[in-house]
Amino acid sequence: MSNTVFPTLPGLAWSTGKHPIFKTKIQESVSGRELRSSFQAYPLWRFTLSYEFLRGDSNDDLKKLLAFFLVVRGSWDSFLYSDPDFSSVTDYQFGVGDGSTTQFQLTRAISAGGNAFVEPVQNVNILTNIKKAGVTQTSPANYSISSTGLVTFVSAPAASASLTWTGTYYYRCRFMMDEGGFDQFMKQLWELKKCEFKGAPGNKV
């Protein structure tokens, strides 16, 4: 499990893809009645990127992405990816105290229009603050946090105390292919028409 971070490069083109994927088993009777079983509480996310140019000159865009692909050996090893749209939270409530529980998992939500989907965050990038009932906590005096985003408070938060966090996080991903399709279309200019990988804010891959 690698903590190598996917590089940010200038040649990223439109369009890009973001696809949440669940796994459901569907059984249909001859009458048309269905029985469905969901096997995933949290989705895997598939990302599709396209690079219209990768500079092969002193900027080394090509080498940066090519070396990254080689280091993780295609789809073998995982890596960390910062999604430009969903990778941060501000004063997001990840728990409510009950007077006895001391451990709480960091989470994030995608919500709008009265719908909210919450999933765990296990790959924190920058932890700006942890607050208990609106009061900023300090580490290690008030809490500690594991490498998988599990927050342990020194003393159990009081009943109904809101627990919030502000910070950024990564998706843990892996490439969906073992072969890289880097093509040169001009001197010192290359392209990668399709770069696909999948992962989640939790450690699913």
mmCIF file with all atom_site columns, N, CA, C and O in Angstrom, residues 50-90:
data_model
loop_
_atom_site.group_PDB
_atom_site.id
_atom_site.type_symbol
_atom_site.label_atom_id
_atom_site.label_alt_id
_atom_site.label_comp_id
_atom_site.label_asym_id
_atom_site.label_entity_id
_atom_site.label_seq_id
_atom_site.pdbx_PDB_ins_code
_atom_site.Cartn_x
_atom_site.Cartn_y
_atom_site.Cartn_z
_atom_site.occupancy
_atom_site.B_iso_or_equiv
_atom_site.pdbx_formal_charge
_atom_site.auth_seq_id
_atom_site.auth_comp_id
_atom_site.auth_asym_id
_atom_site.auth_atom_id
_atom_site.pdbx_PDB_model_num
ATOM 1   N N  . SER A 1 50 ? -7.873  12.455 -19.142 1.00 0.00 ? 50 SER A N  1
ATOM 2   C CA . SER A 1 50 ? -7.245  12.474 -20.459 1.00 0.00 ? 50 SER A CA 1
ATOM 3   C C  . SER A 1 50 ? -6.246  13.621 -20.503 1.00 0.00 ? 50 SER A C  1
ATOM 4   O O  . SER A 1 50 ? -6.590  14.757 -20.143 1.00 0.00 ? 50 SER A O  1
ATOM 5   N N  . TYR A 1 51 ? -5.035  13.323 -20.935 1.00 0.00 ? 51 TYR A N  1
ATOM 6   C CA . TYR A 1 51 ? -3.999  14.356 -21.039 1.00 0.00 ? 51 TYR A CA 1
ATOM 7   C C  . TYR A 1 51 ? -3.732  14.650 -22.509 1.00 0.00 ? 51 TYR A C  1
ATOM 8   O O  . TYR A 1 51 ? -3.254  13.787 -23.246 1.00 0.00 ? 51 TYR A O  1
ATOM 9   N N  . GLU A 1 52 ? -4.090  15.884 -22.925 1.00 0.00 ? 52 GLU A N  1
ATOM 10  C CA . GLU A 1 52 ? -3.917  16.241 -24.337 1.00 0.00 ? 52 GLU A CA 1
ATOM 11  C C  . GLU A 1 52 ? -2.471  16.566 -24.661 1.00 0.00 ? 52 GLU A C  1
ATOM 12  O O  . GLU A 1 52 ? -2.070  16.516 -25.812 1.00 0.00 ? 52 GLU A O  1
ATOM 13  N N  . PHE A 1 53 ? -1.695  16.903 -23.624 1.00 0.00 ? 53 PHE A N  1
ATOM 14  C CA . PHE A 1 53 ? -0.254  17.047 -23.859 1.00 0.00 ? 53 PHE A CA 1
ATOM 15  C C  . PHE A 1 53 ? 0.514   16.766 -22.574 1.00 0.00 ? 53 PHE A C  1
ATOM 16  O O  . PHE A 1 53 ? 0.077   17.088 -21.476 1.00 0.00 ? 53 PHE A O  1
ATOM 17  N N  . LEU A 1 54 ? 1.635   16.099 -22.767 1.00 0.00 ? 54 LEU A N  1
ATOM 18  C CA . LEU A 1 54 ? 2.609   15.853 -21.702 1.00 0.00 ? 54 LEU A CA 1
ATOM 19  C C  . LEU A 1 54 ? 3.959   16.283 -22.255 1.00 0.00 ? 54 LEU A C  1
ATOM 20  O O  . LEU A 1 54 ? 4.445   15.712 -23.234 1.00 0.00 ? 54 LEU A O  1
ATOM 21  N N  . ARG A 1 55 ? 4.524   17.309 -21.666 1.00 0.00 ? 55 ARG A N  1
ATOM 22  C CA . ARG A 1 55 ? 5.762   17.860 -22.185 1.00 0.00 ? 55 ARG A CA 1
ATOM 23  C C  . ARG A 1 55 ? 6.944   16.935 -21.899 1.00 0.00 ? 55 ARG A C  1
ATOM 24  O O  . ARG A 1 55 ? 7.130   16.476 -20.779 1.00 0.00 ? 55 ARG A O  1
ATOM 25  N N  . GLY A 1 56 ? 7.711   16.665 -22.952 1.00 0.00 ? 56 GLY A N  1
ATOM 26  C CA . GLY A 1 56 ? 8.884   15.812 -22.812 1.00 0.00 ? 56 GLY A CA 1
ATOM 27  C C  . GLY A 1 56 ? 10.166  16.596 -22.701 1.00 0.00 ? 56 GLY A C  1
ATOM 28  O O  . GLY A 1 56 ? 11.263  16.023 -22.751 1.00 0.00 ? 56 GLY A O  1
ATOM 29  N N  . ASP A 1 57 ? 10.052  17.934 -22.538 1.00 0.00 ? 57 ASP A N  1
ATOM 30  C CA . ASP A 1 57 ? 11.246  18.778 -22.433 1.00 0.00 ? 57 ASP A CA 1
ATOM 31  C C  . ASP A 1 57 ? 11.676  18.865 -20.975 1.00 0.00 ? 57 ASP A C  1
ATOM 32  O O  . ASP A 1 57 ? 11.439  17.958 -20.180 1.00 0.00 ? 57 ASP A O  1
ATOM 33  N N  . SER A 1 58 ? 12.284  19.972 -20.592 1.00 0.00 ? 58 SER A N  1
ATOM 34  C CA . SER A 1 58 ? 12.799  20.123 -19.233 1.00 0.00 ? 58 SER A CA 1
ATOM 35  C C  . SER A 1 58 ? 11.696  20.136 -18.178 1.00 0.00 ? 58 SER A C  1
ATOM 36  O O  . SER A 1 58 ? 11.964  19.971 -16.985 1.00 0.00 ? 58 SER A O  1
ATOM 37  N N  . ASN A 1 59 ? 10.421  20.355 -18.594 1.00 0.00 ? 59 ASN A N  1
ATOM 38  C CA . ASN A 1 59 ? 9.321   20.321 -17.637 1.00 0.00 ? 59 ASN A CA 1
ATOM 39  C C  . ASN A 1 59 ? 9.028   18.892 -17.157 1.00 0.00 ? 59 ASN A C  1
ATOM 40  O O  . ASN A 1 59 ? 8.448   18.700 -16.092 1.00 0.00 ? 59 ASN A O  1
ATOM 41  N N  . ASP A 1 60 ? 9.375   17.920 -18.000 1.00 0.00 ? 60 ASP A N  1
ATOM 42  C CA . ASP A 1 60 ? 9.322   16.502 -17.621 1.00 0.00 ? 60 ASP A CA 1
ATOM 43  C C  . ASP A 1 60 ? 7.939   15.998 -17.232 1.00 0.00 ? 60 ASP A C  1
ATOM 44  O O  . ASP A 1 60 ? 7.804   15.109 -16.388 1.00 0.00 ? 60 ASP A O  1
ATOM 45  N N  . ASP A 1 61 ? 6.859   16.558 -17.817 1.00 0.00 ? 61 ASP A N  1
ATOM 46  C CA . ASP A 1 61 ? 5.519   16.042 -17.527 1.00 0.00 ? 61 ASP A CA 1
ATOM 47  C C  . ASP A 1 61 ? 5.427   14.556 -17.856 1.00 0.00 ? 61 ASP A C  1
ATOM 48  O O  . ASP A 1 61 ? 4.863   13.763 -17.090 1.00 0.00 ? 61 ASP A O  1
ATOM 49  N N  . LEU A 1 62 ? 5.980   14.193 -19.010 1.00 0.00 ? 62 LEU A N  1
ATOM 50  C CA . LEU A 1 62 ? 5.938   12.798 -19.447 1.00 0.00 ? 62 LEU A CA 1
ATOM 51  C C  . LEU A 1 62 ? 6.629   11.899 -18.432 1.00 0.00 ? 62 LEU A C  1
ATOM 52  O O  . LEU A 1 62 ? 6.081   10.882 -18.006 1.00 0.00 ? 62 LEU A O  1
ATOM 53  N N  . LYS A 1 63 ? 7.831   12.289 -18.031 1.00 0.00 ? 63 LYS A N  1
ATOM 54  C CA . LYS A 1 63 ? 8.595   11.452 -17.100 1.00 0.00 ? 63 LYS A CA 1
ATOM 55  C C  . LYS A 1 63 ? 7.912   11.358 -15.745 1.00 0.00 ? 63 LYS A C  1
ATOM 56  O O  . LYS A 1 63 ? 7.941   10.317 -15.092 1.00 0.00 ? 63 LYS A O  1
ATOM 57  N N  . LYS A 1 64 ? 7.274   12.455 -15.304 1.00 0.00 ? 64 LYS A N  1
ATOM 58  C CA . LYS A 1 64 ? 6.607   12.436 -14.000 1.00 0.00 ? 64 LYS A CA 1
ATOM 59  C C  . LYS A 1 64 ? 5.476   11.411 -13.976 1.00 0.00 ? 64 LYS A C  1
ATOM 60  O O  . LYS A 1 64 ? 5.350   10.631 -13.026 1.00 0.00 ? 64 LYS A O  1
ATOM 61  N N  . LEU A 1 65 ? 4.647   11.413 -15.025 1.00 0.00 ? 65 LEU A N  1
ATOM 62  C CA . LEU A 1 65 ? 3.523   10.483 -15.061 1.00 0.00 ? 65 LEU A CA 1
ATOM 63  C C  . LEU A 1 65 ? 3.978   9.070  -15.401 1.00 0.00 ? 65 LEU A C  1
ATOM 64  O O  . LEU A 1 65 ? 3.488   8.096  -14.826 1.00 0.00 ? 65 LEU A O  1
ATOM 65  N N  . LEU A 1 66 ? 4.946   8.959  -16.300 1.00 0.00 ? 66 LEU A N  1
ATOM 66  C CA . LEU A 1 66 ? 5.453   7.646  -16.679 1.00 0.00 ? 66 LEU A CA 1
ATOM 67  C C  . LEU A 1 66 ? 6.157   6.982  -15.502 1.00 0.00 ? 66 LEU A C  1
ATOM 68  O O  . LEU A 1 66 ? 5.938   5.798  -15.219 1.00 0.00 ? 66 LEU A O  1
ATOM 69  N N  . ALA A 1 67 ? 6.995   7.741  -14.804 1.00 0.00 ? 67 ALA A N  1
ATOM 70  C CA . ALA A 1 67 ? 7.688   7.190  -13.637 1.00 0.00 ? 67 ALA A CA 1
ATOM 71  C C  . ALA A 1 67 ? 6.693   6.780  -12.558 1.00 0.00 ? 67 ALA A C  1
ATOM 72  O O  . ALA A 1 67 ? 6.872   5.752  -11.896 1.00 0.00 ? 67 ALA A O  1
ATOM 73  N N  . PHE A 1 68 ? 5.646   7.587  -12.376 1.00 0.00 ? 68 PHE A N  1
ATOM 74  C CA . PHE A 1 68 ? 4.611   7.256  -11.388 1.00 0.00 ? 68 PHE A CA 1
ATOM 75  C C  . PHE A 1 68 ? 3.958   5.924  -11.735 1.00 0.00 ? 68 PHE A C  1
ATOM 76  O O  . PHE A 1 68 ? 3.790   5.059  -10.869 1.00 0.00 ? 68 PHE A O  1
ATOM 77  N N  . PHE A 1 69 ? 3.583   5.746  -13.005 1.00 0.00 ? 69 PHE A N  1
ATOM 78  C CA . PHE A 1 69 ? 2.941   4.515  -13.457 1.00 0.00 ? 69 PHE A CA 1
ATOM 79  C C  . PHE A 1 69 ? 3.857   3.314  -13.255 1.00 0.00 ? 69 PHE A C  1
ATOM 80  O O  . PHE A 1 69 ? 3.414   2.231  -12.837 1.00 0.00 ? 69 PHE A O  1
ATOM 81  N N  . LEU A 1 70 ? 5.148   3.512  -13.522 1.00 0.00 ? 70 LEU A N  1
ATOM 82  C CA . LEU A 1 70 ? 6.113   2.420  -13.380 1.00 0.00 ? 70 LEU A CA 1
ATOM 83  C C  . LEU A 1 70 ? 6.336   2.051  -11.914 1.00 0.00 ? 70 LEU A C  1
ATOM 84  O O  . LEU A 1 70 ? 6.460   0.869  -11.573 1.00 0.00 ? 70 LEU A O  1
ATOM 85  N N  . VAL A 1 71 ? 6.397   3.050  -11.052 1.00 0.00 ? 71 VAL A N  1
ATOM 86  C CA . VAL A 1 71 ? 6.657   2.800  -9.634  1.00 0.00 ? 71 VAL A CA 1
ATOM 87  C C  . VAL A 1 71 ? 5.546   1.968  -8.998  1.00 0.00 ? 71 VAL A C  1
ATOM 88  O O  . VAL A 1 71 ? 5.801   1.074  -8.192  1.00 0.00 ? 71 VAL A O  1
ATOM 89  N N  . VAL A 1 72 ? 4.274   2.256  -9.356  1.00 0.00 ? 72 VAL A N  1
ATOM 90  C CA . VAL A 1 72 ? 3.166   1.482  -8.776  1.00 0.00 ? 72 VAL A CA 1
ATOM 91  C C  . VAL A 1 72 ? 2.876   0.212  -9.579  1.00 0.00 ? 72 VAL A C  1
ATOM 92  O O  . VAL A 1 72 ? 1.967   -0.548 -9.236  1.00 0.00 ? 72 VAL A O  1
ATOM 93  N N  . ARG A 1 73 ? 3.634   -0.008 -10.663 1.00 0.00 ? 73 ARG A N  1
ATOM 94  C CA . ARG A 1 73 ? 3.540   -1.226 -11.490 1.00 0.00 ? 73 ARG A CA 1
ATOM 95  C C  . ARG A 1 73 ? 2.132   -1.425 -12.041 1.00 0.00 ? 73 ARG A C  1
ATOM 96  O O  . ARG A 1 73 ? 1.515   -2.492 -11.911 1.00 0.00 ? 73 ARG A O  1
ATOM 97  N N  . GLY A 1 74 ? 1.626   -0.373 -12.676 1.00 0.00 ? 74 GLY A N  1
ATOM 98  C CA . GLY A 1 74 ? 0.294   -0.473 -13.261 1.00 0.00 ? 74 GLY A CA 1
ATOM 99  C C  . GLY A 1 74 ? -0.761  -0.630 -12.182 1.00 0.00 ? 74 GLY A C  1
ATOM 100 O O  . GLY A 1 74 ? -0.831  0.162  -11.243 1.00 0.00 ? 74 GLY A O  1
ATOM 101 N N  . SER A 1 75 ? -1.563  -1.668 -12.278 1.00 0.00 ? 75 SER A N  1
ATOM 102 C CA . SER A 1 75 ? -2.665  -1.854 -11.339 1.00 0.00 ? 75 SER A CA 1
ATOM 103 C C  . SER A 1 75 ? -2.261  -2.581 -10.065 1.00 0.00 ? 75 SER A C  1
ATOM 104 O O  . SER A 1 75 ? -3.109  -2.863 -9.216  1.00 0.00 ? 75 SER A O  1
ATOM 105 N N  . TRP A 1 76 ? -0.971  -2.861 -9.880  1.00 0.00 ? 76 TRP A N  1
ATOM 106 C CA . TRP A 1 76 ? -0.540  -3.669 -8.728  1.00 0.00 ? 76 TRP A CA 1
ATOM 107 C C  . TRP A 1 76 ? -0.635  -2.917 -7.407  1.00 0.00 ? 76 TRP A C  1
ATOM 108 O O  . TRP A 1 76 ? -1.215  -3.400 -6.448  1.00 0.00 ? 76 TRP A O  1
ATOM 109 N N  . ASP A 1 77 ? -0.055  -1.718 -7.327  1.00 0.00 ? 77 ASP A N  1
ATOM 110 C CA . ASP A 1 77 ? 0.006   -1.002 -6.052  1.00 0.00 ? 77 ASP A CA 1
ATOM 111 C C  . ASP A 1 77 ? -1.004  0.142  -6.035  1.00 0.00 ? 77 ASP A C  1
ATOM 112 O O  . ASP A 1 77 ? -1.394  0.664  -7.075  1.00 0.00 ? 77 ASP A O  1
ATOM 113 N N  . SER A 1 78 ? -1.387  0.543  -4.837  1.00 0.00 ? 78 SER A N  1
ATOM 114 C CA . SER A 1 78 ? -2.307  1.664  -4.688  1.00 0.00 ? 78 SER A CA 1
ATOM 115 C C  . SER A 1 78 ? -1.532  2.972  -4.558  1.00 0.00 ? 78 SER A C  1
ATOM 116 O O  . SER A 1 78 ? -0.321  2.979  -4.330  1.00 0.00 ? 78 SER A O  1
ATOM 117 N N  . PHE A 1 79 ? -2.261  4.084  -4.686  1.00 0.00 ? 79 PHE A N  1
ATOM 118 C CA . PHE A 1 79 ? -1.670  5.411  -4.553  1.00 0.00 ? 79 PHE A CA 1
ATOM 119 C C  . PHE A 1 79 ? -2.738  6.363  -4.042  1.00 0.00 ? 79 PHE A C  1
ATOM 120 O O  . PHE A 1 79 ? -3.910  5.986  -3.880  1.00 0.00 ? 79 PHE A O  1
ATOM 121 N N  . LEU A 1 80 ? -2.357  7.597  -3.774  1.00 0.00 ? 80 LEU A N  1
ATOM 122 C CA . LEU A 1 80 ? -3.283  8.598  -3.242  1.00 0.00 ? 80 LEU A CA 1
ATOM 123 C C  . LEU A 1 80 ? -3.602  9.637  -4.309  1.00 0.00 ? 80 LEU A C  1
ATOM 124 O O  . LEU A 1 80 ? -2.716  10.085 -5.038  1.00 0.00 ? 80 LEU A O  1
ATOM 125 N N  . TYR A 1 81 ? -4.884  10.013 -4.389  1.00 0.00 ? 81 TYR A N  1
ATOM 126 C CA . TYR A 1 81 ? -5.348  10.969 -5.402  1.00 0.00 ? 81 TYR A CA 1
ATOM 127 C C  . TYR A 1 81 ? -6.203  12.034 -4.742  1.00 0.00 ? 81 TYR A C  1
ATOM 128 O O  . TYR A 1 81 ? -7.115  11.724 -3.961  1.00 0.00 ? 81 TYR A O  1
ATOM 129 N N  . SER A 1 82 ? -5.920  13.292 -5.046  1.00 0.00 ? 82 SER A N  1
ATOM 130 C CA . SER A 1 82 ? -6.709  14.412 -4.536  1.00 0.00 ? 82 SER A CA 1
ATOM 131 C C  . SER A 1 82 ? -7.712  14.833 -5.606  1.00 0.00 ? 82 SER A C  1
ATOM 132 O O  . SER A 1 82 ? -7.333  15.421 -6.627  1.00 0.00 ? 82 SER A O  1
ATOM 133 N N  . ASP A 1 83 ? -8.975  14.511 -5.378  1.00 0.00 ? 83 ASP A N  1
ATOM 134 C CA . ASP A 1 83 ? -10.028 14.877 -6.326  1.00 0.00 ? 83 ASP A CA 1
ATOM 135 C C  . ASP A 1 83 ? -10.242 16.387 -6.268  1.00 0.00 ? 83 ASP A C  1
ATOM 136 O O  . ASP A 1 83 ? -10.492 16.932 -5.189  1.00 0.00 ? 83 ASP A O  1
ATOM 137 N N  . PRO A 1 84 ? -10.160 17.099 -7.392  1.00 0.00 ? 84 PRO A N  1
ATOM 138 C CA . PRO A 1 84 ? -10.302 18.560 -7.354  1.00 0.00 ? 84 PRO A CA 1
ATOM 139 C C  . PRO A 1 84 ? -11.671 19.051 -6.900  1.00 0.00 ? 84 PRO A C  1
ATOM 140 O O  . PRO A 1 84 ? -11.813 20.211 -6.507  1.00 0.00 ? 84 PRO A O  1
ATOM 141 N N  . ASP A 1 85 ? -12.693 18.195 -6.938  1.00 0.00 ? 85 ASP A N  1
ATOM 142 C CA . ASP A 1 85 ? -14.042 18.610 -6.575  1.00 0.00 ? 85 ASP A CA 1
ATOM 143 C C  . ASP A 1 85 ? -14.447 18.201 -5.160  1.00 0.00 ? 85 ASP A C  1
ATOM 144 O O  . ASP A 1 85 ? -15.161 18.930 -4.474  1.00 0.00 ? 85 ASP A O  1
ATOM 145 N N  . PHE A 1 86 ? -14.015 17.022 -4.733  1.00 0.00 ? 86 PHE A N  1
ATOM 146 C CA . PHE A 1 86 ? -14.419 16.503 -3.431  1.00 0.00 ? 86 PHE A CA 1
ATOM 147 C C  . PHE A 1 86 ? -13.192 15.991 -2.680  1.00 0.00 ? 86 PHE A C  1
ATOM 148 O O  . PHE A 1 86 ? -12.878 14.799 -2.738  1.00 0.00 ? 86 PHE A O  1
ATOM 149 N N  . SER A 1 87 ? -12.524 16.881 -1.988  1.00 0.00 ? 87 SER A N  1
ATOM 150 C CA . SER A 1 87 ? -11.341 16.461 -1.230  1.00 0.00 ? 87 SER A CA 1
ATOM 151 C C  . SER A 1 87 ? -11.134 17.292 0.030   1.00 0.00 ? 87 SER A C  1
ATOM 152 O O  . SER A 1 87 ? -10.051 17.265 0.613   1.00 0.00 ? 87 SER A O  1
ATOM 153 N N  . SER A 1 88 ? -12.166 18.035 0.458   1.00 0.00 ? 88 SER A N  1
ATOM 154 C CA . SER A 1 88 ? -12.005 18.863 1.655   1.00 0.00 ? 88 SER A CA 1
ATOM 155 C C  . SER A 1 88 ? -13.335 18.998 2.391   1.00 0.00 ? 88 SER A C  1
ATOM 156 O O  . SER A 1 88 ? -14.410 18.862 1.796   1.00 0.00 ? 88 SER A O  1
ATOM 157 N N  . VAL A 1 89 ? -13.246 19.264 3.685   1.00 0.00 ? 89 VAL A N  1
ATOM 158 C CA . VAL A 1 89 ? -14.422 19.534 4.512   1.00 0.00 ? 89 VAL A CA 1
ATOM 159 C C  . VAL A 1 89 ? -14.111 20.722 5.422   1.00 0.00 ? 89 VAL A C  1
ATOM 160 O O  . VAL A 1 89 ? -12.956 20.976 5.755   1.00 0.00 ? 89 VAL A O  1
ATOM 161 N N  . THR A 1 90 ? -15.139 21.440 5.817   1.00 0.00 ? 90 THR A N  1
ATOM 162 C CA . THR A 1 90 ? -14.997 22.570 6.739   1.00 0.00 ? 90 THR A CA 1
ATOM 163 C C  . THR A 1 90 ? -16.020 22.422 7.856   1.00 0.00 ? 90 THR A C  1
ATOM 164 O O  . THR A 1 90 ? -17.232 22.433 7.594   1.00 0.00 ? 90 THR A O  1
#
